[in-house]
Coordinates of C-alpha atoms in Angstrom, one line a residue:
Chain A
M12 CA 129.5 176.5 183.0
N13 CA 131.0 180.0 184.1
N14 CA 132.2 179.4 187.4
S15 CA 131.5 183.1 188.3
Q16 CA 127.6 182.7 187.4
L17 CA 125.4 182.8 190.2
F18 CA 122.4 180.9 190.8
G19 CA 119.4 181.2 193.3
G20 CA 118.5 178.3 195.8
I21 CA 115.6 177.9 197.8
E22 CA 115.2 174.9 200.2
A23 CA 111.5 175.4 201.6
G24 CA 110.4 173.2 204.5
G25 CA 107.0 173.6 206.7
T26 CA 108.9 175.7 209.5
K27 CA 111.6 177.5 207.7
I28 CA 113.0 178.7 204.3
I29 CA 116.8 178.7 203.4
C30 CA 117.7 181.0 200.3
I31 CA 120.7 180.9 198.8
V32 CA 122.8 182.8 196.2
G33 CA 126.2 181.0 195.3
S34 CA 127.6 178.4 192.4
G35 CA 128.3 175.9 195.0
P36 CA 129.6 174.6 198.2
D37 CA 132.7 176.3 197.9
H38 CA 131.1 179.4 196.8
I39 CA 128.1 180.9 199.0
L40 CA 127.7 184.3 198.5
E41 CA 124.8 185.1 200.5
R42 CA 122.2 183.0 202.7
I43 CA 119.0 184.1 204.7
R44 CA 116.9 181.8 207.0
I45 CA 112.9 182.6 206.6
D46 CA 110.2 181.5 209.0
T47 CA 107.2 179.7 207.3
T48 CA 104.5 181.3 207.9
T49 CA 101.8 182.4 205.2
P50 CA 102.0 181.8 202.0
E51 CA 101.9 185.7 201.2
E52 CA 104.1 187.0 203.7
T53 CA 106.5 183.8 203.5
L54 CA 106.9 184.2 199.6
Q55 CA 106.8 187.9 199.9
N56 CA 110.3 187.5 201.7
V57 CA 111.6 185.3 199.5
I58 CA 111.2 187.5 196.5
Q59 CA 112.8 190.7 198.7
F60 CA 116.1 188.6 199.2
F61 CA 116.2 187.6 195.7
Q62 CA 115.1 190.9 194.0
P63 CA 118.6 193.3 194.1
Y64 CA 120.4 189.8 192.8
T65 CA 117.2 189.2 189.8
S66 CA 116.3 192.9 188.6
A67 CA 120.8 193.3 188.2
G68 CA 120.6 190.1 186.2
K69 CA 123.3 188.8 188.4
I70 CA 121.8 185.1 188.9
A71 CA 120.7 182.8 185.7
S72 CA 118.0 181.2 187.1
I73 CA 116.3 180.0 191.2
G74 CA 115.9 176.4 192.2
I75 CA 113.4 175.2 194.4
G76 CA 113.2 172.2 196.9
C77 CA 109.7 172.5 198.1
F78 CA 107.4 170.6 200.7
G79 CA 104.5 169.2 199.2
P80 CA 103.3 167.4 197.9
L81 CA 103.3 169.1 194.5
D82 CA 102.0 168.5 191.2
L83 CA 105.1 168.1 188.9
D84 CA 103.0 167.5 186.1
P85 CA 104.5 169.7 183.4
N86 CA 101.0 169.3 181.5
S87 CA 99.0 170.3 184.1
P88 CA 97.1 173.8 184.8
T89 CA 98.4 173.6 188.5
Y90 CA 102.3 172.8 187.6
G91 CA 104.6 173.8 190.7
F92 CA 101.5 174.3 192.8
I93 CA 101.4 172.7 196.2
A94 CA 98.8 170.3 196.3
S95 CA 96.7 168.6 199.2
T96 CA 98.9 169.5 202.5
P97 CA 98.4 169.3 205.8
K98 CA 99.3 172.9 206.3
M99 CA 96.5 173.9 205.4
R100 CA 97.0 177.5 204.2
W101 CA 99.3 177.0 201.7
R102 CA 96.9 173.9 200.0
G103 CA 96.8 175.0 196.2
T104 CA 99.5 178.0 196.5
D105 CA 101.3 178.3 193.3
V106 CA 104.9 178.5 194.1
L107 CA 106.4 178.3 191.3
G108 CA 104.6 180.9 189.3
I109 CA 104.6 183.4 192.1
L110 CA 108.3 183.5 192.3
Q111 CA 108.5 183.3 188.7
R112 CA 106.4 186.3 187.6
A113 CA 107.6 188.5 190.8
L114 CA 111.4 187.6 189.8
K115 CA 111.5 187.5 186.2
V116 CA 113.9 184.6 185.9
K117 CA 114.2 181.0 185.0
T118 CA 112.9 178.6 187.9
A119 CA 112.5 175.4 188.3
I120 CA 110.8 173.1 191.3
D121 CA 111.2 169.5 192.8
T122 CA 110.0 168.2 195.9
D123 CA 112.3 168.9 199.2
V124 CA 113.7 165.1 198.6
N125 CA 114.4 165.1 195.2
V126 CA 116.4 168.4 195.4
A127 CA 118.3 166.9 198.5
A128 CA 119.1 163.9 196.3
L129 CA 120.2 166.1 193.6
G130 CA 122.6 168.5 195.7
E131 CA 124.2 164.9 197.1
S132 CA 124.8 163.6 193.5
R133 CA 126.6 166.7 192.8
W134 CA 128.4 167.5 195.5
G135 CA 127.8 164.9 197.9
A136 CA 128.4 161.3 199.6
S137 CA 126.8 160.1 195.9
Q138 CA 129.0 162.4 193.4
G139 CA 129.9 160.6 190.5
C140 CA 127.6 157.5 191.5
D141 CA 124.3 157.3 188.7
P142 CA 122.0 156.3 189.1
A143 CA 122.0 157.1 193.5
L144 CA 119.3 157.2 195.8
Y145 CA 118.7 159.4 199.2
M146 CA 116.5 158.6 201.4
T147 CA 115.3 161.0 204.3
I148 CA 114.3 158.9 207.8
G149 CA 113.0 161.7 210.1
T150 CA 109.6 163.2 210.5
G151 CA 108.6 161.4 207.5
I152 CA 110.4 159.2 205.0
G153 CA 111.1 159.8 201.2
G154 CA 113.0 159.0 198.6
G155 CA 114.7 160.8 195.5
Y156 CA 116.5 159.0 192.6
I157 CA 118.4 160.5 190.5
K158 CA 119.2 158.6 187.1
D159 CA 121.4 160.5 184.3
G160 CA 121.6 163.7 186.7
Q161 CA 118.4 164.2 187.1
A162 CA 115.2 163.4 189.7
L163 CA 113.1 160.5 188.8
I164 CA 109.3 161.8 188.3
G165 CA 107.1 159.5 186.8
M166 CA 103.1 159.9 186.8
Q167 CA 103.9 161.9 189.8
H168 CA 106.8 161.8 192.3
P169 CA 107.3 158.7 193.4
E170 CA 106.0 158.4 197.5
M171 CA 108.8 155.5 198.5
G172 CA 108.3 156.1 202.4
H173 CA 104.8 154.2 202.0
I174 CA 105.7 150.6 200.7
Q175 CA 105.2 148.0 202.6
V176 CA 107.9 146.2 204.7
L177 CA 108.0 143.2 207.0
H178 CA 105.9 143.7 210.2
D179 CA 106.1 140.9 212.7
L180 CA 103.1 142.2 215.4
K181 CA 104.8 139.4 218.0
R182 CA 107.7 141.4 218.1
D183 CA 106.1 144.9 217.3
P184 CA 102.9 145.3 218.3
F185 CA 102.6 148.9 217.1
P186 CA 100.2 149.1 214.6
G187 CA 101.7 151.7 212.8
A188 CA 100.9 155.6 212.4
C189 CA 100.6 156.2 208.7
P190 CA 96.9 157.8 208.4
F191 CA 96.8 155.9 204.8
H192 CA 98.2 152.7 205.2
G193 CA 99.0 151.9 209.3
D194 CA 102.1 149.5 209.2
C195 CA 103.7 150.9 205.8
F196 CA 107.3 152.1 205.9
E197 CA 107.1 155.3 207.2
G198 CA 104.5 154.2 209.7
L199 CA 106.7 152.0 211.6
A200 CA 109.9 153.8 211.0
S201 CA 109.2 157.4 211.0
G202 CA 110.3 159.9 213.8
P203 CA 106.8 160.3 214.7
A204 CA 106.0 156.3 214.6
I205 CA 109.0 156.3 216.9
E206 CA 107.9 158.2 219.7
K207 CA 104.0 157.5 219.5
R208 CA 105.6 154.2 220.2
L209 CA 108.1 154.5 223.1
G210 CA 106.7 157.7 224.5
A211 CA 110.1 159.6 223.7
R212 CA 111.8 161.1 221.0
G213 CA 113.9 159.1 218.3
E214 CA 117.4 161.1 219.6
T215 CA 116.8 160.7 223.7
I216 CA 116.5 157.0 223.1
R217 CA 119.4 155.2 224.5
A218 CA 121.5 153.2 221.8
D219 CA 121.0 149.6 223.9
N220 CA 117.4 149.8 223.2
P221 CA 116.2 146.6 221.8
Y222 CA 114.1 148.9 219.5
W223 CA 116.5 149.8 217.0
D224 CA 117.6 146.4 216.1
I225 CA 113.8 146.4 214.7
E226 CA 114.0 150.1 213.7
A227 CA 117.0 148.8 211.4
D228 CA 115.0 145.7 210.0
Y229 CA 112.3 148.1 208.6
I230 CA 115.1 150.3 207.0
A231 CA 116.8 147.1 205.8
S232 CA 113.7 145.8 204.2
A233 CA 112.8 148.9 202.5
L234 CA 116.4 149.2 201.2
R235 CA 116.4 145.8 199.6
S236 CA 113.1 147.0 197.7
Y237 CA 114.6 149.9 196.6
I238 CA 117.8 148.1 195.7
L239 CA 116.1 145.2 193.5
I240 CA 113.9 148.0 191.8
L241 CA 116.3 150.7 190.9
S242 CA 119.6 149.2 191.2
P243 CA 121.4 152.4 192.2
R244 CA 124.8 152.6 192.6
K245 CA 124.7 154.4 196.1
I246 CA 122.3 154.9 198.6
I247 CA 122.6 157.9 201.1
L248 CA 120.5 157.8 204.2
G249 CA 119.6 161.0 205.5
G250 CA 116.9 162.3 208.0
G251 CA 117.0 162.9 211.9
I252 CA 116.9 159.2 213.0
M253 CA 119.6 158.3 210.7
D254 CA 121.7 161.0 212.9
R255 CA 121.8 157.6 215.4
A256 CA 125.3 156.8 213.5
F257 CA 125.4 153.2 215.4
L258 CA 122.1 152.3 213.1
F259 CA 124.4 152.3 210.1
P260 CA 126.5 149.0 210.4
L261 CA 122.7 147.4 211.4
I262 CA 121.3 148.4 208.3
R263 CA 124.0 147.2 206.1
Q264 CA 124.6 143.8 207.9
K265 CA 120.7 143.4 207.5
V266 CA 120.4 144.1 203.6
L267 CA 123.1 141.4 202.9
E268 CA 121.5 139.4 205.2
S269 CA 118.2 139.9 203.4
L270 CA 119.2 139.6 199.8
N271 CA 121.5 136.8 200.4
G272 CA 123.8 136.9 197.9
Y273 CA 121.2 137.6 195.2
V274 CA 122.6 141.0 193.9
E275 CA 126.2 139.8 192.8
S276 CA 127.5 143.0 192.8
E277 CA 130.9 143.7 194.2
S278 CA 129.9 147.3 195.0
L279 CA 127.5 145.9 197.1
L280 CA 129.0 142.5 198.6
K281 CA 132.4 143.8 199.1
S282 CA 132.2 147.5 199.7
I283 CA 129.0 147.3 202.0
D284 CA 130.5 150.3 204.1
E285 CA 131.1 152.6 201.1
Y286 CA 127.8 151.6 199.7
I287 CA 125.3 152.7 202.2
L288 CA 126.5 156.2 203.8
P289 CA 125.0 159.2 205.4
P290 CA 125.0 162.7 203.8
A291 CA 128.0 164.2 202.9
L292 CA 126.5 167.9 202.9
G293 CA 124.8 167.8 206.1
N294 CA 121.9 170.3 206.3
Q295 CA 123.1 172.0 203.3
A296 CA 122.0 169.0 201.0
G297 CA 118.6 171.0 200.2
S298 CA 119.7 174.3 199.6
L299 CA 122.8 173.4 197.6
G300 CA 120.5 171.0 195.8
A301 CA 118.3 173.8 194.8
I302 CA 121.3 175.6 193.4
A303 CA 122.0 172.8 191.5
L304 CA 118.3 172.4 190.1
A305 CA 118.6 176.0 189.2
Q306 CA 121.9 175.3 187.1
Q307 CA 119.5 172.3 185.4
A308 CA 117.4 174.7 184.3
C309 CA 119.7 176.5 182.4
A310 CA 121.9 173.7 180.5
Chain B
M28 CA 113.6 157.0 160.4
N29 CA 113.4 155.7 156.8
N30 CA 110.3 153.4 157.2
S31 CA 112.1 150.5 154.7
Q32 CA 115.1 150.5 156.8
L33 CA 115.4 147.0 158.4
F34 CA 116.7 145.6 161.5
G35 CA 117.3 142.7 163.1
G36 CA 115.7 141.3 166.6
I37 CA 116.5 138.2 168.2
E38 CA 114.7 136.8 171.4
A39 CA 116.8 134.7 173.6
G40 CA 115.2 132.3 175.7
G41 CA 116.1 129.2 177.4
T42 CA 114.0 126.4 175.6
K43 CA 114.0 128.6 171.7
I44 CA 115.3 132.0 170.1
I45 CA 113.0 133.7 168.1
C46 CA 115.3 136.1 165.2
I47 CA 113.0 138.3 163.0
V48 CA 113.9 141.0 160.6
G49 CA 111.9 144.0 159.8
S50 CA 110.9 147.4 160.8
G51 CA 107.8 146.8 163.1
P52 CA 104.8 145.1 163.9
D53 CA 103.3 145.9 160.3
H54 CA 106.8 144.7 158.3
I55 CA 107.9 141.3 159.5
L56 CA 110.1 140.1 156.6
E57 CA 111.0 136.9 158.0
R58 CA 110.9 134.8 161.2
I59 CA 112.5 131.8 162.4
R60 CA 112.5 129.8 165.7
I61 CA 115.7 128.3 166.9
D62 CA 116.1 125.7 169.6
T63 CA 117.8 126.5 172.1
T64 CA 120.7 123.7 172.8
T65 CA 124.1 124.6 173.1
P66 CA 125.6 128.2 172.7
E67 CA 127.8 126.9 169.9
E68 CA 125.1 125.7 168.0
T69 CA 122.5 127.6 168.8
L70 CA 124.5 131.0 167.9
Q71 CA 126.0 129.5 164.6
N72 CA 121.9 129.2 163.7
V73 CA 121.6 133.0 164.6
I74 CA 124.8 133.8 162.6
Q75 CA 123.1 131.8 159.5
F76 CA 119.8 133.2 159.8
F77 CA 121.4 136.9 159.7
Q78 CA 124.1 136.7 157.6
P79 CA 122.9 137.4 154.1
Y80 CA 121.2 140.5 155.5
T81 CA 124.1 141.9 157.3
S82 CA 127.1 140.6 154.6
A83 CA 124.8 142.2 152.0
G84 CA 124.4 145.5 154.5
K85 CA 120.2 145.1 154.4
I86 CA 120.1 145.6 158.3
A87 CA 121.2 148.5 160.1
S88 CA 121.8 146.9 163.3
I89 CA 120.6 143.9 165.9
G90 CA 118.9 143.8 169.5
I91 CA 119.1 141.3 171.4
G92 CA 116.8 140.4 174.2
C93 CA 118.2 137.6 176.6
F94 CA 117.6 135.3 179.3
G95 CA 120.1 136.1 182.2
P96 CA 121.2 137.1 184.2
L97 CA 123.8 139.2 181.7
D98 CA 126.2 141.2 182.6
L99 CA 125.1 144.9 181.6
D100 CA 127.7 147.3 182.8
P101 CA 129.3 148.8 179.8
N102 CA 132.6 149.2 181.9
S103 CA 133.0 145.7 182.4
P104 CA 135.0 143.5 180.5
T105 CA 132.3 141.2 180.6
Y106 CA 129.7 143.3 179.4
G107 CA 127.1 141.4 177.2
F108 CA 128.2 137.7 178.6
I109 CA 125.9 135.5 180.5
A110 CA 126.6 135.5 184.0
S111 CA 125.7 133.0 186.9
T112 CA 122.7 130.8 185.2
P113 CA 121.3 127.3 186.0
K114 CA 121.8 126.7 182.2
M115 CA 125.0 125.7 182.6
R116 CA 126.4 125.6 179.3
W117 CA 125.7 129.4 178.8
R118 CA 127.4 130.3 181.7
G119 CA 130.1 133.0 180.7
T120 CA 129.0 132.9 177.3
D121 CA 129.8 136.4 175.2
V122 CA 126.2 136.5 173.6
L123 CA 126.9 140.2 172.6
G124 CA 130.6 139.6 171.1
I125 CA 129.9 136.1 169.4
L126 CA 127.4 137.8 167.2
Q127 CA 128.8 140.9 166.8
R128 CA 131.8 140.0 165.6
A129 CA 130.5 137.2 163.4
L130 CA 127.6 139.4 161.8
K131 CA 130.1 142.9 161.8
V132 CA 126.8 145.1 162.8
K133 CA 126.1 147.5 165.2
T134 CA 124.4 145.2 168.1
A135 CA 122.5 146.1 171.2
I136 CA 121.7 143.8 174.5
D137 CA 119.6 143.9 176.8
T138 CA 117.6 141.4 179.5
D139 CA 114.3 139.7 177.8
V140 CA 111.8 141.1 180.1
N141 CA 113.6 145.0 179.5
V142 CA 113.0 144.3 176.2
A143 CA 109.5 143.1 176.3
A144 CA 109.0 146.6 178.0
L145 CA 110.7 148.2 175.2
G146 CA 108.5 146.5 172.5
E147 CA 105.0 147.1 174.6
S148 CA 106.0 151.0 175.1
R149 CA 107.0 151.4 171.6
W150 CA 104.0 149.5 169.4
G151 CA 102.3 148.1 172.4
A152 CA 99.6 148.7 175.4
S153 CA 102.2 151.3 177.2
Q154 CA 102.4 153.4 173.8
G155 CA 103.0 156.5 174.7
C156 CA 102.8 156.3 178.3
D157 CA 106.3 157.1 179.3
P158 CA 107.4 156.1 182.0
A159 CA 105.6 152.7 181.6
L160 CA 106.2 149.5 183.9
Y161 CA 106.3 146.0 182.2
M162 CA 106.1 142.9 184.5
T163 CA 106.2 138.7 183.3
I164 CA 104.5 136.6 185.8
G165 CA 105.1 133.4 184.8
T166 CA 108.1 130.9 185.1
G167 CA 110.0 133.3 186.7
I168 CA 108.9 137.1 187.6
G169 CA 110.9 140.0 186.6
G170 CA 110.0 143.6 185.5
G171 CA 111.3 146.3 182.9
Y172 CA 111.1 150.2 183.6
I173 CA 111.1 152.4 180.7
K174 CA 112.1 155.9 181.3
D175 CA 112.3 158.2 178.5
G176 CA 112.1 155.5 176.1
Q177 CA 114.8 153.5 177.8
A178 CA 115.0 150.4 179.7
L179 CA 116.0 151.0 183.3
I180 CA 119.3 149.8 184.1
G181 CA 121.5 150.7 187.0
M182 CA 124.3 149.1 189.1
Q183 CA 122.7 146.0 187.6
H184 CA 119.4 145.9 185.8
P185 CA 116.8 145.2 188.3
E186 CA 115.2 142.1 189.8
M187 CA 111.9 143.5 190.8
G188 CA 110.6 140.1 191.2
H189 CA 112.3 139.2 194.3
I190 CA 111.2 142.0 196.5
Q191 CA 109.3 140.8 199.7
V192 CA 105.5 140.7 199.6
L193 CA 103.2 140.8 202.8
H194 CA 103.0 136.5 203.4
D195 CA 100.5 135.3 206.0
L196 CA 101.6 132.1 207.2
K197 CA 97.9 131.2 208.5
R198 CA 96.0 131.9 205.4
D199 CA 99.3 130.6 203.2
P200 CA 101.2 128.3 204.6
F201 CA 103.5 127.6 202.0
P202 CA 107.1 128.4 202.8
G203 CA 108.0 130.0 199.2
A204 CA 110.0 128.1 196.5
C205 CA 112.7 130.9 195.7
P206 CA 116.2 129.4 196.5
F207 CA 117.5 132.8 197.7
H208 CA 114.5 134.3 199.4
G209 CA 112.2 131.5 200.3
D210 CA 108.8 133.7 200.3
C211 CA 109.9 136.6 198.2
F212 CA 107.4 137.7 195.5
E213 CA 108.9 135.4 192.7
G214 CA 108.5 132.7 195.2
L215 CA 105.6 132.4 196.0
A216 CA 103.7 133.9 193.0
S217 CA 105.8 132.3 189.9
G218 CA 104.0 129.5 188.5
P219 CA 106.8 126.8 189.7
A220 CA 105.7 128.8 193.2
I221 CA 102.1 127.6 192.1
E222 CA 102.5 124.6 191.3
K223 CA 104.7 123.7 194.4
R224 CA 102.1 124.7 196.2
L225 CA 98.8 123.1 194.4
G226 CA 100.6 119.9 192.9
A227 CA 99.0 121.5 189.6
R228 CA 100.0 124.1 187.0
G229 CA 98.4 127.4 187.0
E230 CA 96.8 127.2 183.9
T231 CA 94.6 124.2 185.2
I232 CA 93.6 125.3 188.1
R233 CA 90.3 126.6 188.0
A234 CA 89.3 130.1 188.2
D235 CA 87.1 129.7 191.5
N236 CA 89.4 128.0 193.4
P237 CA 90.4 129.7 196.6
Y238 CA 94.2 130.3 196.1
W239 CA 93.5 132.9 193.1
D240 CA 92.6 135.5 195.7
I241 CA 95.9 135.1 197.5
E242 CA 97.5 135.2 194.5
A243 CA 96.2 138.3 193.3
D244 CA 97.1 140.1 197.2
Y245 CA 100.5 139.4 196.4
I246 CA 100.5 140.6 192.9
A247 CA 98.8 143.8 194.4
S248 CA 101.3 144.3 197.2
A249 CA 104.0 143.7 195.0
L250 CA 102.5 146.3 192.6
R251 CA 101.9 149.1 195.5
S252 CA 105.6 148.8 195.9
Y253 CA 106.4 149.7 191.9
I254 CA 104.0 152.2 192.0
L255 CA 105.1 154.3 195.4
I256 CA 108.9 153.9 194.2
L257 CA 108.6 154.1 190.4
S258 CA 105.4 155.7 189.1
P259 CA 105.0 154.6 186.3
R260 CA 101.8 155.8 184.0
K261 CA 101.0 152.5 182.9
I262 CA 101.4 149.0 184.2
I263 CA 101.7 146.2 181.5
L264 CA 101.0 142.5 183.5
G265 CA 102.6 139.4 181.2
G266 CA 103.6 136.2 181.5
G267 CA 101.8 133.0 181.3
I268 CA 100.1 133.2 185.0
M269 CA 98.5 136.6 183.6
D270 CA 96.7 134.7 181.1
R271 CA 94.3 133.8 183.7
A272 CA 92.5 137.5 182.4
F273 CA 89.9 137.1 185.9
L274 CA 92.9 137.8 188.0
F275 CA 93.1 141.6 186.6
P276 CA 90.1 143.0 187.8
L277 CA 90.9 141.4 191.1
I278 CA 94.7 143.0 191.1
R279 CA 93.0 146.3 190.1
Q280 CA 90.7 146.5 193.3
K281 CA 93.5 145.3 195.7
V282 CA 96.2 147.8 194.6
L283 CA 93.4 150.7 195.1
E284 CA 92.5 149.0 198.3
S285 CA 96.5 148.8 199.0
L286 CA 97.2 152.2 198.1
N287 CA 94.5 153.6 200.0
G288 CA 93.9 156.6 198.2
Y289 CA 97.4 158.1 199.1
V290 CA 98.0 158.0 195.1
E291 CA 96.3 161.2 194.1
S292 CA 96.6 160.7 190.5
E293 CA 93.4 160.6 188.3
S294 CA 95.0 157.6 185.9
L295 CA 95.1 155.2 189.0
L296 CA 92.1 156.7 190.7
K297 CA 89.7 157.1 187.9
S298 CA 90.8 154.6 185.4
I299 CA 92.5 152.0 186.7
D300 CA 90.8 149.7 184.6
E301 CA 93.4 151.2 181.8
Y302 CA 96.2 151.6 184.1
I303 CA 97.1 148.1 184.7
L304 CA 96.5 146.6 181.3
P305 CA 97.9 142.8 179.4
P306 CA 100.3 143.3 176.9
A307 CA 99.0 144.4 173.4
L308 CA 101.6 142.7 171.4
G309 CA 101.4 138.9 172.7
N310 CA 104.2 136.7 172.2
Q311 CA 105.5 139.1 170.0
A312 CA 106.7 142.0 172.7
G313 CA 110.3 140.3 172.7
S314 CA 110.8 140.2 169.1
L315 CA 109.4 143.4 168.4
G316 CA 111.1 144.6 171.4
A317 CA 114.5 143.6 170.1
I318 CA 113.7 145.6 166.9
A319 CA 112.9 148.7 169.1
L320 CA 116.2 148.4 170.8
A321 CA 118.3 148.0 167.3
Q322 CA 116.5 150.8 165.9
Q323 CA 117.6 153.1 169.2
A324 CA 121.3 151.6 168.9
C325 CA 121.3 153.3 165.5
A326 CA 119.6 156.4 166.7

């Protein structure tokens, strides 16, 4: 791939949208932040940012990592649309089609977490490790699984945050905050679940609060399922909760205990400190992942 | 692919080995059953069966679905070897290398369950559905996930049977039979676990025994994790326990209840009867899957 070839990357979140033009972490030509308001206004601002590049033929393609749920079935008439979402104004918005028609350039879309996973696998902490799993543990909990360089999409994109984890009601009587499942992983361990349980936001809760041991148990319980089902070569844990770095050694220890020697892999048993890692791209995983997605669309 | 092109298929289990020569379910030229004794004797019998075909250049390649655990890391010096197994005599046997060197034909190996999954995806109940999940629930519990026509292998082959499922000790005080994890899915729901708990083999336990509702809960709990993590377009449930056909409607109902409308997919919500199915190839999934693996090795 021509190193000077430029691509567009869009990281679309519920409160802000980051747009970049570049070819990788060492070459970002321009970057803006747009507030997420109505679909019309927001997408118009995105189009205005990219138009000078696309009309001059300066970018080969655009990648979008978008909040969801998205319709990612290529055979569906609403492929690339936002499906049911609590953000009512965005429900049914044809994000992919609107941008593609306005900018007349090859455009690819995937979920925000799949795209961040792609970014970390291409340039970040899971570079060179395939398959790899990227989890975000924050306002919600979601995962992206990269296999053969591509994010896994099946019948629809996975919703790994909603699996069951062991919940000892005596130790943690909190019933869970997920409107669908109550005490699924996200219902127990997401930022909002912590806030509801303890009456304070995760980032303000002291490291010696005994709750963190319970939080690490939920995360380790979920990681055990991911490891046994997906067998990733590397696991990246991002999101607001994982900014509390003291969680990493706790989680690593509990994952080993939970697997109890069953998975006989050296990377797991001997190098667990290198197996479960924080992201390397920080808050740029999403926008850079969108560049990686754009590059794939051209390959 | 030339329809008259022949391939070899080997389904290697702990008690017997099935060898076939053919090109698919409608064209099996020859088939034998070999007892699994020592590695030397057993593999010699396998070699003798195929030699007339390979020495005459009549088969293009051989596929092996083998009991395990297997080393499936292509970069490992023991790729294709049987790793730690309770079958002591087979531990460290270079199944792939021994057959390949003796028969001098392209040979591919994968786990028994991955190969059965391949068979069902190629010619059976999940034909045309990709990705698809095949589970066997019997002496052990394992799963094979077919994506883009290939069985998923990550850091190693997945061990999906050992995930955690919800275990209500009041309802089912059985502590579980897994030597590694106690009450993991396999530890609670496999054939040996049922026998240990109820003192009778699963196939002899009456359909109105209240235990079956608990069994269906464990299976549904595991399927929920697989659906949320892998998002398969079809789930095939095989193995001895699933011969009890009355379990299927129970499991389907419980899967829908457990997901509680979260996965908005028509194939799941409207056609759950077509989404979770028994195998179509019966006890031929393994040997035919091995033919499919052999064909892939030539592609």
